[in-house]
JSON list of C-alpha atoms in Angstrom, two decimals:
[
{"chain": "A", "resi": 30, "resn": "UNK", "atom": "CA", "xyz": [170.94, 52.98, 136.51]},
{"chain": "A", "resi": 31, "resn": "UNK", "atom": "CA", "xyz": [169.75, 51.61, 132.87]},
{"chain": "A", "resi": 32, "resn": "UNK", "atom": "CA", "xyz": [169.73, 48.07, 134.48]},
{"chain": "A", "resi": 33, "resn": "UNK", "atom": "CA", "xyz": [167.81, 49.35, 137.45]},
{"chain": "A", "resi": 34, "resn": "UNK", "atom": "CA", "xyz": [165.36, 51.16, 134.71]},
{"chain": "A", "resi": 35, "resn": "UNK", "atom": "CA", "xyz": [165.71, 48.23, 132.41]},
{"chain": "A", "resi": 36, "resn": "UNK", "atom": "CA", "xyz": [164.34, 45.46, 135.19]},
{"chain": "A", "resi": 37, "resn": "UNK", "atom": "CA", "xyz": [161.37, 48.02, 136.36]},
{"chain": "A", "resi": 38, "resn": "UNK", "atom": "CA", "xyz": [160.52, 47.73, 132.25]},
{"chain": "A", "resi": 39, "resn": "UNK", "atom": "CA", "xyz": [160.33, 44.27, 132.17]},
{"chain": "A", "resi": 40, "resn": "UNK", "atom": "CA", "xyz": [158.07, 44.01, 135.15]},
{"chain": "A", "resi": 41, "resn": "UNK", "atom": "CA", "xyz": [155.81, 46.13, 133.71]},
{"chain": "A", "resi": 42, "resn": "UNK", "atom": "CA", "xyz": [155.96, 43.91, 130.57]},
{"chain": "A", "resi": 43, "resn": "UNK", "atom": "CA", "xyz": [155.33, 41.04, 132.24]},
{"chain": "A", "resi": 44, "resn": "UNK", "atom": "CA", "xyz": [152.86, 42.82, 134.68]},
{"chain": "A", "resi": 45, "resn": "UNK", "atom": "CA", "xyz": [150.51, 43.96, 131.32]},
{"chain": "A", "resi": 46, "resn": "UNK", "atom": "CA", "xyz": [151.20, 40.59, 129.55]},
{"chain": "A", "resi": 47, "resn": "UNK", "atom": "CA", "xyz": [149.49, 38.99, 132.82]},
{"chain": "A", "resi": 48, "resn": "UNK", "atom": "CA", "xyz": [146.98, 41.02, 132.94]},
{"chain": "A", "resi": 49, "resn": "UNK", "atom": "CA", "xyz": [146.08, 40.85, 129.12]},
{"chain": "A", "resi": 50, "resn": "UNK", "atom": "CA", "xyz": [145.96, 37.06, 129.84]},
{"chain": "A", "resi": 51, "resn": "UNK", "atom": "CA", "xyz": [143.63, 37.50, 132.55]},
{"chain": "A", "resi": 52, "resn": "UNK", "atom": "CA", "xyz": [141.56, 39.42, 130.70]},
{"chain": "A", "resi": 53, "resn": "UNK", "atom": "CA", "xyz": [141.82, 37.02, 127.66]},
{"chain": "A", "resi": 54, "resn": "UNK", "atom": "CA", "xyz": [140.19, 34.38, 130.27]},
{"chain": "A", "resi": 55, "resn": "UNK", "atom": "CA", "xyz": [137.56, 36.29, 131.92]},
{"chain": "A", "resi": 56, "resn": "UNK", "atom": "CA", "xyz": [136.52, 37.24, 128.33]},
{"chain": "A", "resi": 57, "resn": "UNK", "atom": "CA", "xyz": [136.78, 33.33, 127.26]},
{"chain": "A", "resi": 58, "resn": "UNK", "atom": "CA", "xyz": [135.23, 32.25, 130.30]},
{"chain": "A", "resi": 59, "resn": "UNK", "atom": "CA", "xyz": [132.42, 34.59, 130.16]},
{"chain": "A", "resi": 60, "resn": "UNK", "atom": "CA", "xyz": [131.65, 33.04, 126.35]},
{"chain": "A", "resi": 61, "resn": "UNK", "atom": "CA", "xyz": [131.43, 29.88, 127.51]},
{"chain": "A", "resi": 62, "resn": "UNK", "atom": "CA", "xyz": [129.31, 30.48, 130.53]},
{"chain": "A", "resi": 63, "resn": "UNK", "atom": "CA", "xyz": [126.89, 32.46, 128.78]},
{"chain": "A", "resi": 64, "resn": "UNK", "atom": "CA", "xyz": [125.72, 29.36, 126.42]},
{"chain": "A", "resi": 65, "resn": "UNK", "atom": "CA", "xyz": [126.42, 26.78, 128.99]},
{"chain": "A", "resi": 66, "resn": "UNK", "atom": "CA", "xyz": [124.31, 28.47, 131.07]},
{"chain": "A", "resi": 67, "resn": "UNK", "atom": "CA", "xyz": [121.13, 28.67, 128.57]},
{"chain": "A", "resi": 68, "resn": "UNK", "atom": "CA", "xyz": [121.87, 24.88, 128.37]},
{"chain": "A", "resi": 69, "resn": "UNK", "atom": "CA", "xyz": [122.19, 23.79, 132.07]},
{"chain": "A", "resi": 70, "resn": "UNK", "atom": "CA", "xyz": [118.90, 25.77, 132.46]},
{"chain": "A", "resi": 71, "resn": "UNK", "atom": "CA", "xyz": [117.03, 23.88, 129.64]},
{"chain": "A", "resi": 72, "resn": "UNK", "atom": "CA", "xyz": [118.47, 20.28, 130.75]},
{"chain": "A", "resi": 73, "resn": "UNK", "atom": "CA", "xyz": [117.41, 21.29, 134.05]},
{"chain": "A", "resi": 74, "resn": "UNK", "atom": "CA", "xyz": [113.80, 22.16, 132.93]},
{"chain": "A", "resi": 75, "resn": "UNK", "atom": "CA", "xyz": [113.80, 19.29, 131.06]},
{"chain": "A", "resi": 76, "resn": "UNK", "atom": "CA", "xyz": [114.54, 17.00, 134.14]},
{"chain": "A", "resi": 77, "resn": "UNK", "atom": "CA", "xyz": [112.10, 18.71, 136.45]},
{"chain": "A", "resi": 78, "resn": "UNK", "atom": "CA", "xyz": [109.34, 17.76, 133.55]},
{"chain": "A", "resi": 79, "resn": "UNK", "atom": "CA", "xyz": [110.22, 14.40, 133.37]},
{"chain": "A", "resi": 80, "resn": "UNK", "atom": "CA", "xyz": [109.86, 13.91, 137.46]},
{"chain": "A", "resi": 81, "resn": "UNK", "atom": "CA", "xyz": [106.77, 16.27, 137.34]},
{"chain": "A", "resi": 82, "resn": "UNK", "atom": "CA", "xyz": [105.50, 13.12, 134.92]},
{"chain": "A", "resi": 83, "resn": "UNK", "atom": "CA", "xyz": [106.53, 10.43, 137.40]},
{"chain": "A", "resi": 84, "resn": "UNK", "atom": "CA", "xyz": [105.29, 11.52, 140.44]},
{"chain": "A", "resi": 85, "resn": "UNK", "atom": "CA", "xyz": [101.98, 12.26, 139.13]},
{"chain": "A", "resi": 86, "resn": "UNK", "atom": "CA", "xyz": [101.26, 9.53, 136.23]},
{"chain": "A", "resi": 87, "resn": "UNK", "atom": "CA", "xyz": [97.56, 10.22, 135.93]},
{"chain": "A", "resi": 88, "resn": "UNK", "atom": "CA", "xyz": [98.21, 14.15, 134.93]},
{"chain": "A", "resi": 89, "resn": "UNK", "atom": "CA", "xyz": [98.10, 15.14, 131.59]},
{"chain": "A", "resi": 90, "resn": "UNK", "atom": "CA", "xyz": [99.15, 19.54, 132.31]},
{"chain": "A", "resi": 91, "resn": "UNK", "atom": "CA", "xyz": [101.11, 21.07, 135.13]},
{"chain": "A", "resi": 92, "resn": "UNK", "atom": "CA", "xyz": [100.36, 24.71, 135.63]},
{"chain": "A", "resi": 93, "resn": "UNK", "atom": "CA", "xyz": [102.92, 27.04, 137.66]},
{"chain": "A", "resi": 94, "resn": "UNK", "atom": "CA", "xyz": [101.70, 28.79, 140.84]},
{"chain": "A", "resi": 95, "resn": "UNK", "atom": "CA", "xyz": [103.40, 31.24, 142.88]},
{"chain": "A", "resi": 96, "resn": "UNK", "atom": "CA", "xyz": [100.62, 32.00, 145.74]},
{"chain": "A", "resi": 97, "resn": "UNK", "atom": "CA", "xyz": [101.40, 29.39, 148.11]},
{"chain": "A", "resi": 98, "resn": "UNK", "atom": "CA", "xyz": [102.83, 29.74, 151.63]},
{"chain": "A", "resi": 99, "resn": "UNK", "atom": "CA", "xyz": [106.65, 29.24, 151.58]},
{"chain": "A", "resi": 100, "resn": "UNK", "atom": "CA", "xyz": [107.94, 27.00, 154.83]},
{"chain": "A", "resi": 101, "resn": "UNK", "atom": "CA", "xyz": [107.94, 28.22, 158.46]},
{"chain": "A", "resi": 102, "resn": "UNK", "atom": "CA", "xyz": [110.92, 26.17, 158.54]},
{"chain": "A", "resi": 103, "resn": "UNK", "atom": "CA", "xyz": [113.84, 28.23, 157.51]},
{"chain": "A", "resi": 104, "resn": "UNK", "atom": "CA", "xyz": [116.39, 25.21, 156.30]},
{"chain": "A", "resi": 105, "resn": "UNK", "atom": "CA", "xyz": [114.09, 24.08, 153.81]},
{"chain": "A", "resi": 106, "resn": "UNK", "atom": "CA", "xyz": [112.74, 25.85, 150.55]},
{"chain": "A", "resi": 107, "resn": "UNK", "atom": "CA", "xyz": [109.55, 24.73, 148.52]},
{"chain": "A", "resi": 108, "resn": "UNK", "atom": "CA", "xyz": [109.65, 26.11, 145.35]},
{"chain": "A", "resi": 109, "resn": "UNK", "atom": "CA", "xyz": [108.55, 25.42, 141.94]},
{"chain": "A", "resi": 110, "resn": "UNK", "atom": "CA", "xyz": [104.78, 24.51, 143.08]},
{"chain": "A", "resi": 111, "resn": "UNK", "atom": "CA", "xyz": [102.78, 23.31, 140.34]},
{"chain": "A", "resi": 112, "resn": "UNK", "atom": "CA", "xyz": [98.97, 22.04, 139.98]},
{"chain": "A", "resi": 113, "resn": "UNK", "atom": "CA", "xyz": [98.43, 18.59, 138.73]},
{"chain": "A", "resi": 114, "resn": "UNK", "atom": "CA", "xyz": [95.60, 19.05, 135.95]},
{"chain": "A", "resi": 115, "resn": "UNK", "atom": "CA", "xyz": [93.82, 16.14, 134.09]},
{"chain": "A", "resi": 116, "resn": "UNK", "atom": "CA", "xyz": [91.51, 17.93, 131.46]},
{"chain": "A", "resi": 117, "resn": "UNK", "atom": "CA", "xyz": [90.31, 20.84, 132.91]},
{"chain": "A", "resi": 118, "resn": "UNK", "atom": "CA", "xyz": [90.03, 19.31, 136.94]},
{"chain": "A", "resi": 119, "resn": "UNK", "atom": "CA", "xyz": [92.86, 20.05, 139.40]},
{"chain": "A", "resi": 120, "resn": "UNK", "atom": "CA", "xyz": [93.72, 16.79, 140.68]},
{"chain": "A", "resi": 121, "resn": "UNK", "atom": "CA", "xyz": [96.57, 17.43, 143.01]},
{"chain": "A", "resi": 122, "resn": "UNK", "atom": "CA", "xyz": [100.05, 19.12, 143.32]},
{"chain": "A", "resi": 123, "resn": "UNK", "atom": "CA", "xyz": [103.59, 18.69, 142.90]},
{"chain": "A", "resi": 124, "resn": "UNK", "atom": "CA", "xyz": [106.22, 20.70, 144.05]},
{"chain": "A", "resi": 125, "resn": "UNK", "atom": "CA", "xyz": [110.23, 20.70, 144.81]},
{"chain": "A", "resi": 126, "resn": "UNK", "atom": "CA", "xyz": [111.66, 21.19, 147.78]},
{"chain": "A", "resi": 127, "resn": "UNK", "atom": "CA", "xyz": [115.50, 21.61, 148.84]},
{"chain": "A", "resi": 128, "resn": "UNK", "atom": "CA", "xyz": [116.93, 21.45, 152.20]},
{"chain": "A", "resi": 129, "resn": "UNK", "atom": "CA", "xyz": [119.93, 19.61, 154.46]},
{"chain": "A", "resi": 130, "resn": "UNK", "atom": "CA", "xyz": [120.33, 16.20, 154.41]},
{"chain": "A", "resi": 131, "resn": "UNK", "atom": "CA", "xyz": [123.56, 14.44, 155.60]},
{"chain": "A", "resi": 132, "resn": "UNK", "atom": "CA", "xyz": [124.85, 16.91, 153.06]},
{"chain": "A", "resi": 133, "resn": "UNK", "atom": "CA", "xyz": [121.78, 18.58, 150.59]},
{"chain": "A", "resi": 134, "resn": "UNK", "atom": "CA", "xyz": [119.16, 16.77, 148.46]},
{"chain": "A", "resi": 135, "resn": "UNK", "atom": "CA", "xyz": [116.49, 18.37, 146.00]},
{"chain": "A", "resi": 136, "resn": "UNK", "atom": "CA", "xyz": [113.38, 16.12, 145.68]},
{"chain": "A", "resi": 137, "resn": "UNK", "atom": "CA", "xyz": [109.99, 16.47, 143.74]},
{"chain": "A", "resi": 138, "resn": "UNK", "atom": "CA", "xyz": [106.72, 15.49, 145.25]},
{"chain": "A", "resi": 139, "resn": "UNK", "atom": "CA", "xyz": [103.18, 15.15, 143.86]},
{"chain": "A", "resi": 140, "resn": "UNK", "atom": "CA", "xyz": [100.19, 15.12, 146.56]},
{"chain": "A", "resi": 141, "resn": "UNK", "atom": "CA", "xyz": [97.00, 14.17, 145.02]},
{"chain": "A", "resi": 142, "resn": "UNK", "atom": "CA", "xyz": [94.03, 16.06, 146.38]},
{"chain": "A", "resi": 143, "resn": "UNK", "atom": "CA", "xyz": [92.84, 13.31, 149.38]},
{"chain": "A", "resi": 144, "resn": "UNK", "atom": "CA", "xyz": [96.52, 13.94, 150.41]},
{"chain": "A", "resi": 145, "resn": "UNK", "atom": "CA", "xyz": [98.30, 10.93, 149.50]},
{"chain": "A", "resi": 146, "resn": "UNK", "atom": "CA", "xyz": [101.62, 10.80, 147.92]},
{"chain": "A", "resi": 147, "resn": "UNK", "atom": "CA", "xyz": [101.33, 10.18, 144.58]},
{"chain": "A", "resi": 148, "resn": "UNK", "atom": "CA", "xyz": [105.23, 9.92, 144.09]},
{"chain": "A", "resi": 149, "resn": "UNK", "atom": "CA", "xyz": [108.50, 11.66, 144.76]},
{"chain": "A", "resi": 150, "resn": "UNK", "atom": "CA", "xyz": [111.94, 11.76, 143.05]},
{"chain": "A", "resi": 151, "resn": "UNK", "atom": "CA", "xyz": [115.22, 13.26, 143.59]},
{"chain": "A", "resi": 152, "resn": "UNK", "atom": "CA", "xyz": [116.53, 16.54, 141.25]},
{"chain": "A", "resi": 153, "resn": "UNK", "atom": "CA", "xyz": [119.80, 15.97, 143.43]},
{"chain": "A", "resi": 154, "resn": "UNK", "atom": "CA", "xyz": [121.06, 14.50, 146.01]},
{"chain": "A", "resi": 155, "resn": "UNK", "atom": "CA", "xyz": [124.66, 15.42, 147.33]},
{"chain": "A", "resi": 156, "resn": "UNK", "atom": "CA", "xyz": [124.55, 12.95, 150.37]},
{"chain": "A", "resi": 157, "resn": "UNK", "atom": "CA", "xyz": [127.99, 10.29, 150.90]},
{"chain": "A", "resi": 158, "resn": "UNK", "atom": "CA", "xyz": [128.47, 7.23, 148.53]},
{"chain": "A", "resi": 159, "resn": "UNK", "atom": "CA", "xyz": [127.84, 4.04, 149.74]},
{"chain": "A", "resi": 160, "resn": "UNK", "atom": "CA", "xyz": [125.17, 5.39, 152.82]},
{"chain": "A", "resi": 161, "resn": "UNK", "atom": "CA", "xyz": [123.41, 8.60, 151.62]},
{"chain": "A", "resi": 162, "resn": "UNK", "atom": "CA", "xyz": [123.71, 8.09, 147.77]},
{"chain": "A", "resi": 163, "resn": "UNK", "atom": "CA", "xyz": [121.47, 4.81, 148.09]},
{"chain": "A", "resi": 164, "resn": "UNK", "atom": "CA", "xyz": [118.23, 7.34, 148.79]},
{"chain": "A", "resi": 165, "resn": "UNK", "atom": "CA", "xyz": [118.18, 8.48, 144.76]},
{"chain": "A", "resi": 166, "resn": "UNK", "atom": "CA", "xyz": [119.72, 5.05, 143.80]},
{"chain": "A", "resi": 167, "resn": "UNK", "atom": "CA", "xyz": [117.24, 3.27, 141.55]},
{"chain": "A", "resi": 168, "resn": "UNK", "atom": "CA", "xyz": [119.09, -0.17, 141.98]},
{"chain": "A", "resi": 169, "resn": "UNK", "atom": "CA", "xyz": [118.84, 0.13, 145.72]},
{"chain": "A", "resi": 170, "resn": "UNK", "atom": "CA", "xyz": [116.23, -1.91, 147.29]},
{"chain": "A", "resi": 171, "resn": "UNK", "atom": "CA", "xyz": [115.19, -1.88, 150.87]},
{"chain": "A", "resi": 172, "resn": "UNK", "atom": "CA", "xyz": [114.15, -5.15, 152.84]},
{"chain": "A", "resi": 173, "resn": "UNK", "atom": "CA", "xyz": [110.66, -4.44, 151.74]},
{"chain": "A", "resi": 174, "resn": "UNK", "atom": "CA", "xyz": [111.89, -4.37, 148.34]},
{"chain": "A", "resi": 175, "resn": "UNK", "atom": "CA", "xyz": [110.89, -1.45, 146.79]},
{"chain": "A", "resi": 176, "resn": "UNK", "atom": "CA", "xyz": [112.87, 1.68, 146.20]},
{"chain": "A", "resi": 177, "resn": "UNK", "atom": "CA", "xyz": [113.92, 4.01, 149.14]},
{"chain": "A", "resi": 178, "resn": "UNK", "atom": "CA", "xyz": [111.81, 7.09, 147.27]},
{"chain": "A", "resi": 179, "resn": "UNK", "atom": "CA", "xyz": [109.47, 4.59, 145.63]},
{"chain": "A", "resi": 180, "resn": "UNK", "atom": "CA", "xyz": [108.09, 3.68, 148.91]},
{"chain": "A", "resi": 181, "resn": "UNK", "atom": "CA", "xyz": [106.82, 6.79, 149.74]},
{"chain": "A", "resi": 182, "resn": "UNK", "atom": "CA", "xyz": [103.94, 6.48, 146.82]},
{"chain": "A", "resi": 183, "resn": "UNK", "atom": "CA", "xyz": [100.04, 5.87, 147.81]},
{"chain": "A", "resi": 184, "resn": "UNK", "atom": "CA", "xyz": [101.45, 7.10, 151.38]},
{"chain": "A", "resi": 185, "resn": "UNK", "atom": "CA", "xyz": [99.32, 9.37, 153.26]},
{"chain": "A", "resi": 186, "resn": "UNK", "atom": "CA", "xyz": [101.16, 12.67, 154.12]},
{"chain": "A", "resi": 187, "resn": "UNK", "atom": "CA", "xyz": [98.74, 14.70, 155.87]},
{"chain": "A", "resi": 188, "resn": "UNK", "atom": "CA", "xyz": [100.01, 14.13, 159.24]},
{"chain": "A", "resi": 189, "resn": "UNK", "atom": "CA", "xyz": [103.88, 14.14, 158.07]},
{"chain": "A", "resi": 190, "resn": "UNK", "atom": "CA", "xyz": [106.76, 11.62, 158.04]},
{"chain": "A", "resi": 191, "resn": "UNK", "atom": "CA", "xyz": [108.86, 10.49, 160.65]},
{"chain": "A", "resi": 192, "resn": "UNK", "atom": "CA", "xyz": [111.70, 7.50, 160.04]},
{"chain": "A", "resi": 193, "resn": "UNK", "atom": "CA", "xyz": [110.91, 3.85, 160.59]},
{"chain": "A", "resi": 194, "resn": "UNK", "atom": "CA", "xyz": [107.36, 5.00, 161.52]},
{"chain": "A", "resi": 195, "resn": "UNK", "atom": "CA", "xyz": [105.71, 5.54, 158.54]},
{"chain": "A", "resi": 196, "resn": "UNK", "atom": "CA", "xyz": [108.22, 4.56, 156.03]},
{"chain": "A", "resi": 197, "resn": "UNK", "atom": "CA", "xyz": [111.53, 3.24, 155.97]},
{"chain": "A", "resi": 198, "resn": "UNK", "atom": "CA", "xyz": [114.93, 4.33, 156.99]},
{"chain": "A", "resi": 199, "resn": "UNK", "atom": "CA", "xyz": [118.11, 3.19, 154.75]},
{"chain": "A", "resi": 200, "resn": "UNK", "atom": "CA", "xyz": [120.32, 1.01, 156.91]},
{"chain": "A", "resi": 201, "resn": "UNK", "atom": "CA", "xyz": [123.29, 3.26, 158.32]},
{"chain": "A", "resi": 202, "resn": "UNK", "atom": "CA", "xyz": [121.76, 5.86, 156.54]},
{"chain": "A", "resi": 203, "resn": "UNK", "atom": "CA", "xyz": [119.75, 7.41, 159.62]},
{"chain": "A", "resi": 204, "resn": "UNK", "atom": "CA", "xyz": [120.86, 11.03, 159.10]},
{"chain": "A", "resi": 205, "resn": "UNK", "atom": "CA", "xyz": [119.68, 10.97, 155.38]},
{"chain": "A", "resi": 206, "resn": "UNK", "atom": "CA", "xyz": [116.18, 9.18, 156.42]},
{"chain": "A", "resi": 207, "resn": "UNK", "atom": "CA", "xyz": [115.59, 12.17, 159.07]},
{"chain": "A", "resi": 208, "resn": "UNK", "atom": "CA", "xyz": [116.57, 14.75, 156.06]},
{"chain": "A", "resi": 209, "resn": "UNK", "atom": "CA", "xyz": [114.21, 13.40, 153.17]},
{"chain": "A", "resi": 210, "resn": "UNK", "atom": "CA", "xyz": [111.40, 12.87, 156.24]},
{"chain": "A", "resi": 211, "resn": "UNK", "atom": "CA", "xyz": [111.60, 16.76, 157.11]},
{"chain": "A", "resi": 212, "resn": "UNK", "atom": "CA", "xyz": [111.37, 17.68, 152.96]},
{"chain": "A", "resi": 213, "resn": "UNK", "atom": "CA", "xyz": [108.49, 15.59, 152.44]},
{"chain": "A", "resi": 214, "resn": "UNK", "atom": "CA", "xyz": [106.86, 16.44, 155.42]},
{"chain": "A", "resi": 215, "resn": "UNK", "atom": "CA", "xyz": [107.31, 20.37, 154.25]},
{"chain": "A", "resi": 216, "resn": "UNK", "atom": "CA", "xyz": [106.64, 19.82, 150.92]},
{"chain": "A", "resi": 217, "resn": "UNK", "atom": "CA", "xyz": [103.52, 17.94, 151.17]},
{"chain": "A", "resi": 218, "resn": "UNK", "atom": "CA", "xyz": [102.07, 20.29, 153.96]},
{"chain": "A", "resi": 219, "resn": "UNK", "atom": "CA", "xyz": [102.61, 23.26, 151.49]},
{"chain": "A", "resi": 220, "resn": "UNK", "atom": "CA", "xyz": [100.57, 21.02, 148.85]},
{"chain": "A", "resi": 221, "resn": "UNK", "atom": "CA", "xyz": [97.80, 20.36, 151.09]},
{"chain": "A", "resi": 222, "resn": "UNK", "atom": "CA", "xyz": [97.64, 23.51, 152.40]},
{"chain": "A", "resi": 223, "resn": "UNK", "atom": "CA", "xyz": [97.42, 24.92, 149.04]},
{"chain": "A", "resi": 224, "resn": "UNK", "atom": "CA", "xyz": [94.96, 22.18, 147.65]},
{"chain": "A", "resi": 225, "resn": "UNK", "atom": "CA", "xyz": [92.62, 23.10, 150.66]},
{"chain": "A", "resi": 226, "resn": "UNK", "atom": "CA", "xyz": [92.55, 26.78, 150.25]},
{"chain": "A", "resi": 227, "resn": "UNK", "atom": "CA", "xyz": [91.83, 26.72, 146.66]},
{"chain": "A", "resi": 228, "resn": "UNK", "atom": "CA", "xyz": [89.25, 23.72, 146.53]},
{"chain": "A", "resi": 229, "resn": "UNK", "atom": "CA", "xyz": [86.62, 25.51, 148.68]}
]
């Protein structure tokens, strides 16, 4: 019976040792998460300025709106709209905008106010190496021998983007072409959109 009794003790031991452990970790893991997080957030504001100041050069301020129409199309988010400001004028709009890809990509756009791209840039891009990947790749040129992204700049969006009609596709890439064409085409028509309603 005190071997019975004495096995049942340890099991409890080693049943509030584990869970002390567990706790230890949460407890650890919470730490660390807590100032990683503050950090992740500020590198990730930090990005989204720089690519605010590379798709639209000629800006000098970017001031945060929240009144614009979100997208009819549910797969897709726009978020993050900003105005484009050079001294006190509104010259355009940039905003980013998330959606399906082969896999996922997060891009930035700026839309200046005739409606023309003024550039775009990926945040992230989650697509397959070798095919998808080449989209945000810098070193990637296409025959035309610019950028995949970079071609989209000076490019009239008002009436949307469609693959090898009005820009490029990435060779074997046809799935991530048809993904970045449906987030600038959203995007942009939530820039315009905006830029229309409030210039009148």
């Amino acid at each position: 019976m005190s071997n019975k009794n004495s096995g049942i003790g340890e099991m409890i031991k080693l049943g509030l040792i584990l869970v002390c452990y567990a706790v230890a970790s949460c407890t650890v893991l919470a730490v660390v998460n807590t100032f990683t997080s503050v950090k992740i957030t500020e590198n990730n504001i930090a990005a989204a300025n720089k690519a605010m100041a590379e798709v639209f050069a000629s800006a000098d301020n970017f001031v945060q709106v929240n009144d614009f129409e979100k997208s009819a199309n549910k797969k897709i988010t726009v978020s993050d709209v900003y105005l484009a400001q050079k001294g006190d004028k509104t010259v355009g709009a940039v905003a980013q905008v998330e959606g399906p890809t082969y896999d996922r990509a997060k891009i930035i756009v700026g839309i200046d106010s005739d409606g023309k791209v003024t550039g775009m840039q990926f945040l992230a891009n989650t697509d397959s190496p070798g095919f998808g990947l080449k989209a945000s790749d810098a070193t990637y040129k296409l025959s035309n021998g610019m950028t995949f992204f970079g071609q989209f700049t000076g490019k009239d969006a008002k009436n949307g983007f469609k693959t090898n009609v009005n820009f490029d596709a990435i060779s074997g890439a046809t799935i991530t072409s048809d993904g970045v064409a449906e987030l600038m085409t959203e995007g942009s028509a939530c820039l315009i959109k905006y830029l229309e309603a409030h210039n009148e």
